[in-house]
Structures are given as structure tokens and as C-alpha cells.
Amino acid sequence: MTTVFATIITIGDELLIGQVVDTNSAWMAQQLNEAGILVKQRISVGDNAADIVDALNKAAASSSIVLITGGLGPTADDITKPVLCKYFGTSLVMNDAALQNIQTIFTKLNRPLTERNIKQAEVPASCTVLQNARGTAPGMWFEQNGVVFVSMPGVPHEMKGMMTSDVLPRLAQHMQLPAVLHRTLLTAGIGESFLADLIADWEATLPANIKLAYLPNYGMVRLRLTATGPEKMILEKALDEQFTQLQSLVKEYMVTDRDEPLELVCARLLKAHTKVLVTAESCTGGYISHLITSHAGSSDYYAGSIVSYSYYLKQQLLGVKPDTLKKQGAVSEAVVTEMALGALQNTEADYAIAVSGIMGPGGATPDKPVGTVWMAVAGPNGVDTQLMQFRFDRRRNIELTATFALNMLRKRLVQDLGE
Amino acid sequence: MTTVFATIITIGDELLIGQVVDTNSAWMAQQLNEAGILVKQRISVGDNAADIVDALNKAAASSSIVLITGGLGPTADDITKPVLCKYFGTSLVMNDAALQNIQTIFTKLNRPLTERNIKQAEVPASCTVLQNARGTAPGMWFEQNGVVFVSMPGVPHEMKGMMTSDVLPRLAQHMQLPAVLHRTLLTAGIGESFLADLIADWEATLPANIKLAYLPNYGMVRLRLTATGPEKMILEKALDEQFTQLQSLVKEYMVTDRDEPLELVCARLLKAHTKVLVTAESCTGGYISHLITSHAGSSDYYAGSIVSYSYYLKQQLLGVKPDTLKKQGAVSEAVVTEMALGALQNTEADYAIAVSGIMGPGGATPDKPVGTVWMAVAGPNGVDTQLMQFRFDRRRNIELTATFALNMLRKRLVQDLGE
């Protein structure tokens, strides 16, 4: 079985001026990997015919699958369809099913159908049309010289719908795909280079079809093992053996042996012991709460957050004493302790996280520079506190604060409740 | 003056398996554009020598600037440096300033220096070294056949520091750059194709050096005009004339004539009239609060949020009546009205946003499908309410709810306070 390579092409001027972050590529790459297709490269080009053709040629030279998103909208700057017509030597024809789909959508929205919208139902004559269940632009499947080209809309949820319902099942049917398996674990409290030294001897013995990657982020390092081979069951066994060895080597630093974010590690612990969390956020401004509630089912173990940006809210809703605020300042051990205890008192939660800090760029004082953060975790066994000094920009300081606070909660939960 | 093109190459297996979203490219593209450099393409490849060389060749064929990030870490999977050595026919030498920088960092962290870390101070002999003020991996500047290649670390805040302090100033000095100017406005309440029809006549008369782009997102459409030319002042005048015409054409739908997110439009209005906002979030779980507080200075006009995920918090902290929750359900006009009024009462804020809905995938009832959201805005002139029906996944439903709620607030602020 030969390895199947894919290239992802994203089209749109907005990608080249940086107004939009390309999240489509990452999601598509993930899906392809899980299906046993290796992504060779990702290319982003503007709404420019020559550059699109150039990208198609490059992609076809190295890959047998080329996935394309973007440039299918109803406006003049969307030129992907005419370019594909020229590339495949065909011309546009009206597709009845696509037109029907557009008409249904406009009827639902109670909007009149314009000439531009009708034109969206036109497709290159030589393609297989993939109907768009979530929008007006149809997808297109071409085959040429053994290469499959699929053009999809750039709107993320439309592309995702089409990938899941049509593109991935068709690709699996179209070609023999190898198994590609991943195992991921997350470590905290050890730098990338020390981790590398710790596992160097083991890493040197890895078989050729199992690769190790280091993914450092937010003061933590994720380790990922990737195995590729023809037989899924044999592969799984080999990979699990290596993963077990890796786990025992880094045991002391391991946060989780799954590919999951830190908030879900906490979620599992809370849920398993039917405990409820509440957060009292000052400097993170709701970000910790957003992370937790971005996962379905979070209401089972999460009561909510009091985002107390003002002194008034800290006093009114969390019971922080005016005197503590005045004497110690909002960014202090005393205030985060009162915030955490106040959050527990005013809700029916079992555990509380509280954070207060200076995220920047303004707000620093001589003894409290930007990045100074106090955090507290309160629970049935008292309050833990921690002072952190980050040194980055506002966004990253907010993200780091959230990560460290969640890890502090995780440690407390493990101590109180067990793994 | 000829147009200067750049290619951005991001290196790392994690980009090809989709474990990491490439935010570096978007940021770099933005910076290059503002400096008058047009990005021709963005390429992502894995930690694979042949693919990196291939990308370098492709980039150099179409661009006079090639910016590279990633693959400079201390571990075995980071191979960018040896590949660059081979590409430029040179070899690694120890750089004293880089070593000094690494030693300083490790002394500060109170960690012993390992062989791996020392190796990070080695650079190809033929490059100009760009010192890394935020990390251990130095940057590298090469020139070959009239093309500038710059290799930077992949850690976003390290790359950003190096771009700002070194790379951009050096590029401006190195080559004659044209002016590139953008004007952006945001519309709400009109679809992309209707907008296109509305401005078609004007769009047809645009001069060749001014381009229009449609950027639809979250039920709104952003319109961006981009002008390129040798003389900044002449260009600015021509662009402003076109932008004024565009503004008058879409006046009725315009939310802002600046390139700013919706929460900053609200922020400007609140700040100008010294009003304070509070939010009471159920289904958005703190996301609205996160959007607002991600901007420095938000404490001037934002008191905080009560993220009432549980019934108990809705009652305890927002004064929602148990009877209302029982009879109408948490997702109802009555509950969001009580949440908004309760938030105003329990804080010293002038305006309150309240949202409650079913974000999915679970939680739907026969009469309240996933995507059902009630939102309210309370202020000195009473309470506005709105029922929305979204139809997407959890993440997008949360984002859409935030956007529509903020736009509801904006409309109310404009009515109460004027533009």
C-alpha cells in the first residue's frame, strides 16, 4: 500500500492580507489524517487566476488528492469556478439540484432570488456536483490523470458539512488508505529540552513508521506519537507499546494521556466525583468560563462565573472587603482568596477558581509589572494561592493565566479526589 | 516602482496534521501589507528536508522576500537550520551573542544549560543573525540572487517581536516599497449578493489600482477597499474619494467605517458618553465578556459579567424569579428580561446585555430546537428583546449569539446617545 498524499489549497485575498486566520486548513488536515491521508503541503493564494492555476499544478505534482476551499461566493471577486473550467477544459452548465437548493434557502429566508444567486447553481460540466446542505455554493469533484480535485465553499461550517457527508466517504471509497494512528499526552512543569533529554534513549529506538513530535504551548509540552502502516490492528499494538513506555518515562510530569485540552481534564475529574466548579475572574474577563462552556455538557459540573471587572462587583457579588481592596490592591493574595471564598459562598459550588492580575499594556505599578497575576483555588480543604509573573502581550497573558489556573485546579482535584 | 511580492513559509508537522492553527501567517501577512509588500502565497510544509527545499525554490521563483517560521526548536524534529545550511551552501558556526542570550535566559529561569540549548546558538555561517529578545532561537537573514530569506522561530510572540524590531525595519531599508492603503467598513442586515447589486454600478467604475473585497462573517458583511501606488498622499486622496462614495451607498446598513470589531464600536459609544455596561450571560458562557475584555482599557466602560450557567446563579445573583424559570423555562423572553434588569440592579451599570439559549448539540426540546436564543438589552429607556434561531454548531452558535447581542446593544446606544 502506497502512502496517499493530499494538498490543501485555500483561496482568497483575505488570507493574504491577514484579515482572516485560515482555520479551514487545520480542520481539513485533521480529518484527512484520521482517514489515513497525509497532508503534503498547504498553499494559500489570492483570488487571482494565474496563482490559482499555479497552485493546482504544484499540488497535482506531489499529491493524488487536492482539496480546495474558497472563491465560490456570488460576487465579482470570486473566480474559482471559471478558473476550474479553464483548468479542466470545460464550461459552466446549470445544475438543477443546486438551483433547487438555492431556491429552497431563499424561500426560507423570505428573500427574492437575484441573478447572482442563480449563477451560483452553475457548475463546470465535467465535475460531479456535491450538494451543499448548509449554503448556496455547490461543491465540485473532478478527476484528472489519477488526481482527485475537490472544490468546496470557504465558509467553515459549509465546508465541514460537505467534507463529513460527502468528501471523506467518497475518498475512502475511491482509494486504498493506510491506517494512521496518533497517541498524545500533555506534560507540565518541564521544559522542551529537558523532556527531550529525559526520553532521548527511548526516542532513538522508535521504529521508522512511528514518529514523535514535541508541541510546546503555554508553558506545557504536548508529545504526540504518530504511526502509519497497512494493518490497523498490528499498528495499534505497536503504537500502544511505545506509548506505554513514553508514559512511564514522563509519568511525573503527565497531565493527561489523551488529546484533550486542560479544561476537559478538569471536567472529567469534576464529573466523576459529581463536584461543581464556579469561577471568579477579574483579569481573564470571562475567558476561563468561555473555555469551560465551549464544551457541550459543561452545565453538569459548572455553575458559572462572576466576572468582576469593577471593584463594585468584587464587593457586591463576591463579598471582597473594601478594606482589603484599599490596603492590598485588587491584584493581591488577600483579594483572590476573598474572591474564591466569596464565589463558593454565593453559589452552591464545591470548588472555585479566582484570578486577578495586570494583563497589559497599561495598569502596571512599580511593584506590580504587566503580567503579575495572583490566582487561588478554594475547595473543601481550604485555599491554595499562587503568584505568577508572565511577560507577554495581553492576549497571551490572558491565555496563560487561564491555563495555569486550570492546572492549579487540576492538581487540587487530583489531591482531593484521586486521579 | 515595481510591486514587491513575499511568500510566507510555515514549517512544522503539527500544521499538516491540524493540531495547530497557523495564526503566524495571518499576522505576518497583515504586517507585510501595511509595509507595502504584497503576499503572493502562503505555504505550509512538514519537518521534511525535501519539502522545505521545494517550498524555498517555489517561493524564490515568485517573490523577492521569503519569510520562514518554525523548525528552530532544540529537539530532533526541528530541522530547518541544517536544511538552510545545505540550501545556501554553508555550515553551522557558534554565534556568541546568541549563546550569551541563551545563557542569560537560563540563568534567569535558574535552570542548567544543556547541550541541546547550547546548540540553539549555532547559525549558518553566511547569514546575518537576528537576536531573539523573547526566546532562545535566533533568527537568520540570508540574501541570494536578489531574494531575501528570513528564518524566524515559530513561537508566535517570539516571531512577532523579531518582525517588529528587526525584520520589518530591515526590509523597509533594503527595498523601495509602494504604498498600500486599506479602508474597511462593516454592514449588518443585508446579504452579500444584495450588497453587491446595490454597489455594482459604482464598483464597475473603480480604477485598476483600487480593489474591493467582500468579507462576510456572522451574518454581517465587511467591505474592504485596497489601493496600491507609488505616492502615498495621492493614493490616500483617491482612496478616500471612493470610500466616501461607498459609504453613502451603503449608509443605511453601515455599522462602522473603521476596521474594528463590533465590541469596539460599542466601546467607543459607551466611552464617549461615560456609560458602563454589564453582561448577564447564560448560553455564551462568558464569551461576550471575553470579547469585551480582550481590549485594553475595557475597565473604563465595562463592569463585568454574571455568567449564570446554573438556575441557582440566575436566581441568586440576577434575581430571576424561580416561578419565571419554572413556567417559562430558562430560554424565554421573561427570563432574559429579568436577567438584564437584575444585572442592572445588582451593579452600577447603565446598560445590560442578557442572553439565554440552546447552543447544542444537546438540550433541545420540541418547541426550542438547537440554536434558539433569547436576548435582551436593558438601559435607561427600558428593555429590548429579540428571539433568534441559529442553525449551526455549538462554537458558531456562541459566536453568532455574541455578535447579534452586541449589535442589539449598538443599535440601542445609537438611539439613546446618538452616533
Short mmCIF file of N, CA, C and O in Angstrom, two decimals, chain A residues 167-229:
data_model
loop_
_atom_site.label_atom_id
_atom_site.label_comp_id
_atom_site.label_asym_id
_atom_site.label_seq_id
_atom_site.Cartn_x
_atom_site.Cartn_y
_atom_site.Cartn_z
N VAL A 167 -17.27 14.30 1.01
CA VAL A 167 -15.90 14.19 0.51
C VAL A 167 -15.14 13.02 1.16
O VAL A 167 -14.55 12.20 0.46
N LEU A 168 -15.18 12.95 2.50
CA LEU A 168 -14.42 11.89 3.17
C LEU A 168 -14.94 10.49 2.82
O LEU A 168 -14.13 9.61 2.50
N PRO A 169 -16.26 10.25 2.85
CA PRO A 169 -16.74 8.91 2.43
C PRO A 169 -16.35 8.58 0.99
O PRO A 169 -15.95 7.44 0.69
N ARG A 170 -16.42 9.56 0.09
CA ARG A 170 -16.06 9.30 -1.31
C ARG A 170 -14.56 8.97 -1.45
O ARG A 170 -14.18 8.11 -2.24
N LEU A 171 -13.73 9.69 -0.69
CA LEU A 171 -12.29 9.43 -0.78
C LEU A 171 -11.96 8.03 -0.27
O LEU A 171 -11.14 7.32 -0.86
N ALA A 172 -12.60 7.63 0.83
CA ALA A 172 -12.36 6.30 1.39
C ALA A 172 -12.75 5.22 0.39
O ALA A 172 -12.12 4.16 0.30
N GLN A 173 -13.79 5.48 -0.37
CA GLN A 173 -14.27 4.52 -1.37
C GLN A 173 -13.35 4.51 -2.59
O GLN A 173 -13.12 3.49 -3.21
N HIS A 174 -12.82 5.69 -2.90
CA HIS A 174 -12.06 5.89 -4.14
C HIS A 174 -10.67 5.28 -4.09
O HIS A 174 -10.14 4.87 -5.11
N MET A 175 -10.02 5.28 -2.88
CA MET A 175 -8.64 4.78 -2.83
C MET A 175 -8.37 3.96 -1.58
O MET A 175 -9.03 4.11 -0.56
N GLN A 176 -7.36 3.08 -1.70
CA GLN A 176 -6.96 2.25 -0.58
C GLN A 176 -6.12 3.08 0.37
O GLN A 176 -5.04 3.53 0.04
N LEU A 177 -6.62 3.27 1.60
CA LEU A 177 -5.91 4.15 2.52
C LEU A 177 -5.26 3.36 3.65
O LEU A 177 -5.85 2.42 4.18
N PRO A 178 -4.02 3.74 4.03
CA PRO A 178 -3.37 3.07 5.16
C PRO A 178 -3.98 3.57 6.46
O PRO A 178 -4.71 4.55 6.48
N ALA A 179 -3.64 2.91 7.56
CA ALA A 179 -4.08 3.39 8.86
C ALA A 179 -3.06 4.40 9.38
O ALA A 179 -1.85 4.21 9.23
N VAL A 180 -3.53 5.50 9.93
CA VAL A 180 -2.67 6.47 10.60
C VAL A 180 -3.24 6.68 11.99
O VAL A 180 -4.40 7.03 12.14
N LEU A 181 -2.41 6.40 13.02
CA LEU A 181 -2.91 6.49 14.39
C LEU A 181 -2.06 7.47 15.19
O LEU A 181 -0.85 7.57 14.99
N HIS A 182 -2.71 8.19 16.09
CA HIS A 182 -1.99 9.12 16.96
C HIS A 182 -2.23 8.77 18.42
O HIS A 182 -3.30 8.29 18.79
N ARG A 183 -1.21 9.02 19.26
CA ARG A 183 -1.38 9.00 20.71
C ARG A 183 -0.74 10.27 21.23
O ARG A 183 0.38 10.60 20.83
N THR A 184 -1.43 10.97 22.11
CA THR A 184 -0.94 12.26 22.58
C THR A 184 -0.98 12.31 24.09
O THR A 184 -1.94 11.83 24.70
N LEU A 185 0.06 12.88 24.70
CA LEU A 185 -0.02 13.17 26.14
C LEU A 185 0.47 14.58 26.39
O LEU A 185 1.19 15.17 25.58
N LEU A 186 0.05 15.13 27.52
CA LEU A 186 0.37 16.52 27.86
C LEU A 186 1.20 16.52 29.14
O LEU A 186 0.86 15.85 30.11
N THR A 187 2.31 17.28 29.12
CA THR A 187 3.15 17.41 30.32
C THR A 187 3.14 18.85 30.80
O THR A 187 2.92 19.77 30.02
N ALA A 188 3.39 19.03 32.09
CA ALA A 188 3.53 20.37 32.66
C ALA A 188 4.71 20.36 33.61
O ALA A 188 5.05 19.32 34.19
N GLY A 189 5.36 21.53 33.75
CA GLY A 189 6.44 21.65 34.74
C GLY A 189 7.79 21.16 34.27
O GLY A 189 8.70 20.98 35.07
N ILE A 190 7.96 20.95 32.97
CA ILE A 190 9.26 20.55 32.44
C ILE A 190 9.43 21.17 31.05
O ILE A 190 8.51 21.13 30.22
N GLY A 191 10.60 21.76 30.79
CA GLY A 191 10.86 22.42 29.51
C GLY A 191 11.08 21.40 28.40
O GLY A 191 11.39 20.24 28.65
N GLU A 192 10.94 21.88 27.15
CA GLU A 192 11.04 21.02 25.97
C GLU A 192 12.39 20.29 25.92
O GLU A 192 12.43 19.09 25.66
N SER A 193 13.47 21.01 26.19
CA SER A 193 14.79 20.39 26.02
C SER A 193 15.08 19.36 27.13
O SER A 193 15.72 18.35 26.88
N PHE A 194 14.57 19.63 28.34
CA PHE A 194 14.76 18.66 29.43
C PHE A 194 13.95 17.40 29.17
O PHE A 194 14.41 16.29 29.41
N LEU A 195 12.77 17.61 28.63
CA LEU A 195 11.92 16.49 28.26
C LEU A 195 12.62 15.64 27.20
O LEU A 195 12.65 14.40 27.28
N ALA A 196 13.22 16.32 26.24
CA ALA A 196 13.92 15.62 25.15
C ALA A 196 15.07 14.78 25.71
O ALA A 196 15.27 13.64 25.29
N ASP A 197 15.81 15.33 26.65
CA ASP A 197 16.90 14.57 27.27
C ASP A 197 16.37 13.35 28.02
O ASP A 197 16.94 12.27 27.97
N LEU A 198 15.25 13.57 28.70
CA LEU A 198 14.66 12.52 29.51
C LEU A 198 14.26 11.30 28.69
O LEU A 198 14.33 10.16 29.14
N ILE A 199 13.83 11.54 27.45
CA ILE A 199 13.30 10.44 26.63
C ILE A 199 14.20 10.11 25.43
O ILE A 199 13.81 9.32 24.56
N ALA A 200 15.40 10.70 25.40
CA ALA A 200 16.29 10.55 24.23
C ALA A 200 16.59 9.08 23.90
O ALA A 200 16.50 8.68 22.73
N ASP A 201 16.94 8.29 24.92
CA ASP A 201 17.32 6.89 24.68
C ASP A 201 16.16 6.09 24.07
O ASP A 201 16.33 5.34 23.12
N TRP A 202 14.98 6.32 24.64
CA TRP A 202 13.81 5.63 24.12
C TRP A 202 13.49 6.12 22.70
O TRP A 202 13.21 5.33 21.80
N GLU A 203 13.57 7.44 22.49
CA GLU A 203 13.23 8.03 21.18
C GLU A 203 14.11 7.43 20.08
O GLU A 203 13.64 7.19 18.96
N ALA A 204 15.40 7.16 20.42
CA ALA A 204 16.34 6.64 19.42
C ALA A 204 15.96 5.23 18.95
O ALA A 204 16.35 4.81 17.86
N THR A 205 15.17 4.53 19.76
CA THR A 205 14.80 3.16 19.39
C THR A 205 13.45 3.06 18.67
O THR A 205 13.00 1.96 18.34
N LEU A 206 12.81 4.19 18.43
CA LEU A 206 11.49 4.17 17.77
C LEU A 206 11.60 3.57 16.36
O LEU A 206 12.51 3.92 15.62
N PRO A 207 10.67 2.69 15.98
CA PRO A 207 10.69 2.17 14.61
C PRO A 207 10.38 3.28 13.60
O PRO A 207 9.81 4.31 13.95
N ALA A 208 10.77 3.05 12.36
CA ALA A 208 10.68 4.09 11.32
C ALA A 208 9.25 4.56 11.08
O ALA A 208 9.03 5.71 10.67
N ASN A 209 8.27 3.68 11.31
CA ASN A 209 6.88 4.08 11.00
C ASN A 209 6.19 4.75 12.19
O ASN A 209 4.99 5.01 12.15
N ILE A 210 6.93 5.01 13.27
CA ILE A 210 6.35 5.76 14.41
C ILE A 210 7.17 7.02 14.65
O ILE A 210 8.38 6.95 14.87
N LYS A 211 6.52 8.16 14.54
CA LYS A 211 7.22 9.45 14.69
C LYS A 211 6.79 10.16 15.98
O LYS A 211 5.64 10.07 16.38
N LEU A 212 7.76 10.87 16.57
CA LEU A 212 7.46 11.64 17.79
C LEU A 212 7.52 13.13 17.48
O LEU A 212 8.41 13.60 16.77
N ALA A 213 6.55 13.90 17.99
CA ALA A 213 6.59 15.36 17.84
C ALA A 213 6.41 16.05 19.18
O ALA A 213 5.66 15.56 20.03
N TYR A 214 7.12 17.16 19.35
CA TYR A 214 7.00 18.00 20.55
C TYR A 214 6.15 19.20 20.21
O TYR A 214 6.44 19.91 19.26
N LEU A 215 5.09 19.46 20.98
CA LEU A 215 4.25 20.62 20.71
C LEU A 215 4.17 21.49 21.97
O LEU A 215 3.26 21.34 22.78
N PRO A 216 5.14 22.39 22.14
CA PRO A 216 5.13 23.23 23.35
C PRO A 216 4.12 24.36 23.21
O PRO A 216 3.94 24.92 22.13
N ASN A 217 3.39 24.63 24.27
CA ASN A 217 2.44 25.75 24.27
C ASN A 217 2.03 26.10 25.70
O ASN A 217 1.78 25.22 26.51
N TYR A 218 1.97 27.40 25.99
CA TYR A 218 1.53 27.87 27.30
C TYR A 218 2.26 27.21 28.45
O TYR A 218 1.65 26.78 29.43
N GLY A 219 3.57 27.09 28.34
CA GLY A 219 4.35 26.53 29.43
C GLY A 219 4.15 25.04 29.63
O GLY A 219 4.59 24.47 30.61
N MET A 220 3.46 24.40 28.71
CA MET A 220 3.29 22.94 28.77
C MET A 220 3.82 22.35 27.47
O MET A 220 3.95 23.06 26.48
N VAL A 221 4.13 21.08 27.48
CA VAL A 221 4.58 20.44 26.24
C VAL A 221 3.71 19.22 25.97
O VAL A 221 3.55 18.35 26.82
N ARG A 222 3.14 19.19 24.77
CA ARG A 222 2.36 18.05 24.33
C ARG A 222 3.28 17.14 23.52
O ARG A 222 4.05 17.63 22.69
N LEU A 223 3.24 15.83 23.76
CA LEU A 223 4.02 14.88 22.98
C LEU A 223 3.07 14.02 22.16
O LEU A 223 2.08 13.52 22.68
N ARG A 224 3.37 13.92 20.87
CA ARG A 224 2.47 13.16 20.00
C ARG A 224 3.22 12.06 19.25
O ARG A 224 4.23 12.31 18.62
N LEU A 225 2.73 10.84 19.36
CA LEU A 225 3.27 9.73 18.58
C LEU A 225 2.34 9.46 17.40
O LEU A 225 1.12 9.38 17.58
N THR A 226 2.90 9.34 16.20
CA THR A 226 2.10 9.05 15.01
C THR A 226 2.63 7.80 14.34
O THR A 226 3.81 7.71 14.04
N ALA A 227 1.75 6.83 14.12
CA ALA A 227 2.15 5.59 13.48
C ALA A 227 1.40 5.41 12.17
O ALA A 227 0.21 5.72 12.08
N THR A 228 2.09 4.92 11.15
CA THR A 228 1.47 4.69 9.85
C THR A 228 1.78 3.27 9.40
O THR A 228 2.92 2.82 9.53
N GLY A 229 0.78 2.60 8.87
CA GLY A 229 1.00 1.24 8.39
C GLY A 229 -0.24 0.67 7.75
O GLY A 229 -1.32 1.24 7.86
#
